[in-house]
Amino acid sequence: MTSPREYRDLVRQLIEIVSQGTLLIVHADCLLNEVLGPIWPGDSLSHDFQCTTCGRAFKLHVDTYHGGAGWEPVN
Ligand SMILES: [Zn+2]
């Protein structure tokens, strides 16, 4: 996943997963819904998640200025 477009697609899936209770948001620079709007809420946005089943942590981030994004497990 490298583009803000793919990032937004992932955010839509994550909103669903969070609403189902599978992932918990442990840190958020903004509401997940906000990144789907017409204006980015910031140049660099990061969200941390934790799996409610196994405790594994994941980081989602996007650099809207440079156009890069990532989703990866956190050790
Ligand atoms: Zn898990």
PDB file of C-alpha atoms and ligand atoms in Angstrom:
ATOM      1  CA  MET A   1       0.000   0.000   0.000  1.00  0.00           C
ATOM      2  CA  THR A   2       1.674   3.215  -1.064  1.00  0.00           C
ATOM      3  CA  SER A   3      -0.838   5.804  -2.235  1.00  0.00           C
ATOM      4  CA  PRO A   4      -3.297   7.967  -0.306  1.00  0.00           C
ATOM      5  CA  ARG A   5      -6.043   6.432  -2.454  1.00  0.00           C
ATOM      6  CA  GLU A   6      -5.172   2.939  -1.221  1.00  0.00           C
ATOM      7  CA  TYR A   7      -4.895   4.390   2.271  1.00  0.00           C
ATOM      8  CA  ARG A   8      -8.478   5.636   2.090  1.00  0.00           C
ATOM      9  CA  ASP A   9      -9.666   2.221   0.882  1.00  0.00           C
ATOM     10  CA  LEU A  10      -7.935   0.638   3.868  1.00  0.00           C
ATOM     11  CA  VAL A  11      -9.433   3.221   6.233  1.00  0.00           C
ATOM     12  CA  ARG A  12     -12.926   2.280   5.030  1.00  0.00           C
ATOM     13  CA  GLN A  13     -12.180  -1.365   5.857  1.00  0.00           C
ATOM     14  CA  LEU A  14     -10.668  -0.427   9.218  1.00  0.00           C
ATOM     15  CA  ILE A  15     -13.736   1.606  10.195  1.00  0.00           C
ATOM     16  CA  GLU A  16     -15.784  -1.551   9.630  1.00  0.00           C
ATOM     17  CA  ILE A  17     -13.327  -3.768  11.545  1.00  0.00           C
ATOM     18  CA  VAL A  18     -13.216  -1.331  14.475  1.00  0.00           C
ATOM     19  CA  SER A  19     -17.024  -1.169  14.551  1.00  0.00           C
ATOM     20  CA  GLN A  20     -17.074  -4.984  14.776  1.00  0.00           C
ATOM     21  CA  GLY A  21     -14.729  -4.829  17.771  1.00  0.00           C
ATOM     22  CA  THR A  22     -11.900  -6.831  16.185  1.00  0.00           C
ATOM     23  CA  LEU A  23      -9.458  -3.933  16.328  1.00  0.00           C
ATOM     24  CA  LEU A  24      -9.242  -1.239  18.965  1.00  0.00           C
ATOM     25  CA  ILE A  25      -7.901   2.248  18.216  1.00  0.00           C
ATOM     26  CA  VAL A  26      -5.246   3.025  20.829  1.00  0.00           C
ATOM     27  CA  HIS A  27      -3.968   6.269  19.276  1.00  0.00           C
ATOM     28  CA  ALA A  28      -5.475   8.540  16.638  1.00  0.00           C
ATOM     29  CA  ASP A  29      -4.281  11.858  15.210  1.00  0.00           C
ATOM     30  CA  CYS A  30      -7.839  12.419  13.965  1.00  0.00           C
ATOM     31  CA  LEU A  31     -11.091  10.522  13.597  1.00  0.00           C
ATOM     32  CA  LEU A  32     -10.815   7.816  10.927  1.00  0.00           C
ATOM     33  CA  ASN A  33     -13.836   9.309   9.160  1.00  0.00           C
ATOM     34  CA  GLU A  34     -11.998  12.609   8.787  1.00  0.00           C
ATOM     35  CA  VAL A  35      -9.437  11.209   6.326  1.00  0.00           C
ATOM     36  CA  LEU A  36     -12.278  10.310   3.937  1.00  0.00           C
ATOM     37  CA  GLY A  37     -13.415  13.909   3.587  1.00  0.00           C
ATOM     38  CA  PRO A  38     -12.425  16.360   0.823  1.00  0.00           C
ATOM     39  CA  ILE A  39      -9.709  18.017   2.930  1.00  0.00           C
ATOM     40  CA  TRP A  40      -6.899  16.113   4.682  1.00  0.00           C
ATOM     41  CA  PRO A  41      -6.911  16.964   8.406  1.00  0.00           C
ATOM     42  CA  GLY A  42      -3.086  17.142   8.421  1.00  0.00           C
ATOM     43  CA  ASP A  43       0.132  16.531   6.439  1.00  0.00           C
ATOM     44  CA  SER A  44       1.105  13.486   8.459  1.00  0.00           C
ATOM     45  CA  LEU A  45      -1.494  11.305  10.153  1.00  0.00           C
ATOM     46  CA  SER A  46      -0.975   8.249  12.275  1.00  0.00           C
ATOM     47  CA  HIS A  47      -3.280   5.735  13.931  1.00  0.00           C
ATOM     48  CA  ASP A  48      -2.356   2.844  16.217  1.00  0.00           C
ATOM     49  CA  PHE A  49      -4.523  -0.254  16.520  1.00  0.00           C
ATOM     50  CA  GLN A  50      -4.531  -3.319  18.709  1.00  0.00           C
ATOM     51  CA  CYS A  51      -6.154  -6.669  17.989  1.00  0.00           C
ATOM     52  CA  THR A  52      -8.675  -7.437  20.715  1.00  0.00           C
ATOM     53  CA  THR A  53      -8.111 -11.191  20.231  1.00  0.00           C
ATOM     54  CA  CYS A  54      -4.311 -11.597  20.278  1.00  0.00           C
ATOM     55  CA  GLY A  55      -3.088  -8.181  21.383  1.00  0.00           C
ATOM     56  CA  ARG A  56      -0.975  -7.633  18.253  1.00  0.00           C
ATOM     57  CA  ALA A  57      -0.370  -3.952  17.468  1.00  0.00           C
ATOM     58  CA  PHE A  58      -0.475  -2.247  14.062  1.00  0.00           C
ATOM     59  CA  LYS A  59       0.416   1.226  12.838  1.00  0.00           C
ATOM     60  CA  LEU A  60      -1.348   3.043  10.027  1.00  0.00           C
ATOM     61  CA  HIS A  61       0.176   6.215   8.708  1.00  0.00           C
ATOM     62  CA  VAL A  62      -0.067   8.530   5.742  1.00  0.00           C
ATOM     63  CA  ASP A  63       2.032  11.428   4.532  1.00  0.00           C
ATOM     64  CA  THR A  64      -0.451  13.465   2.546  1.00  0.00           C
ATOM     65  CA  TYR A  65       2.200  15.973   1.494  1.00  0.00           C
ATOM     66  CA  HIS A  66       4.570  13.443  -0.085  1.00  0.00           C
ATOM     67  CA  GLY A  67       1.831  10.979  -0.986  1.00  0.00           C
ATOM     68  CA  GLY A  68       3.034   7.883   0.885  1.00  0.00           C
ATOM     69  CA  ALA A  69       1.177   5.611   3.247  1.00  0.00           C
ATOM     70  CA  GLY A  70       1.799   2.455   5.227  1.00  0.00           C
ATOM     71  CA  TRP A  71       0.190  -0.224   7.355  1.00  0.00           C
ATOM     72  CA  GLU A  72       2.416  -2.505   9.371  1.00  0.00           C
ATOM     73  CA  PRO A  73       2.613  -4.592  12.503  1.00  0.00           C
ATOM     74  CA  VAL A  74       4.409  -3.068  15.477  1.00  0.00           C
ATOM     75  CA  ASN A  75       6.749  -5.186  17.582  1.00  0.00           C
TER      76      ASN A  75
HETATM   77 ZN    ZN B   1      -5.092 -10.773  16.504  1.00  0.00          ZN
END
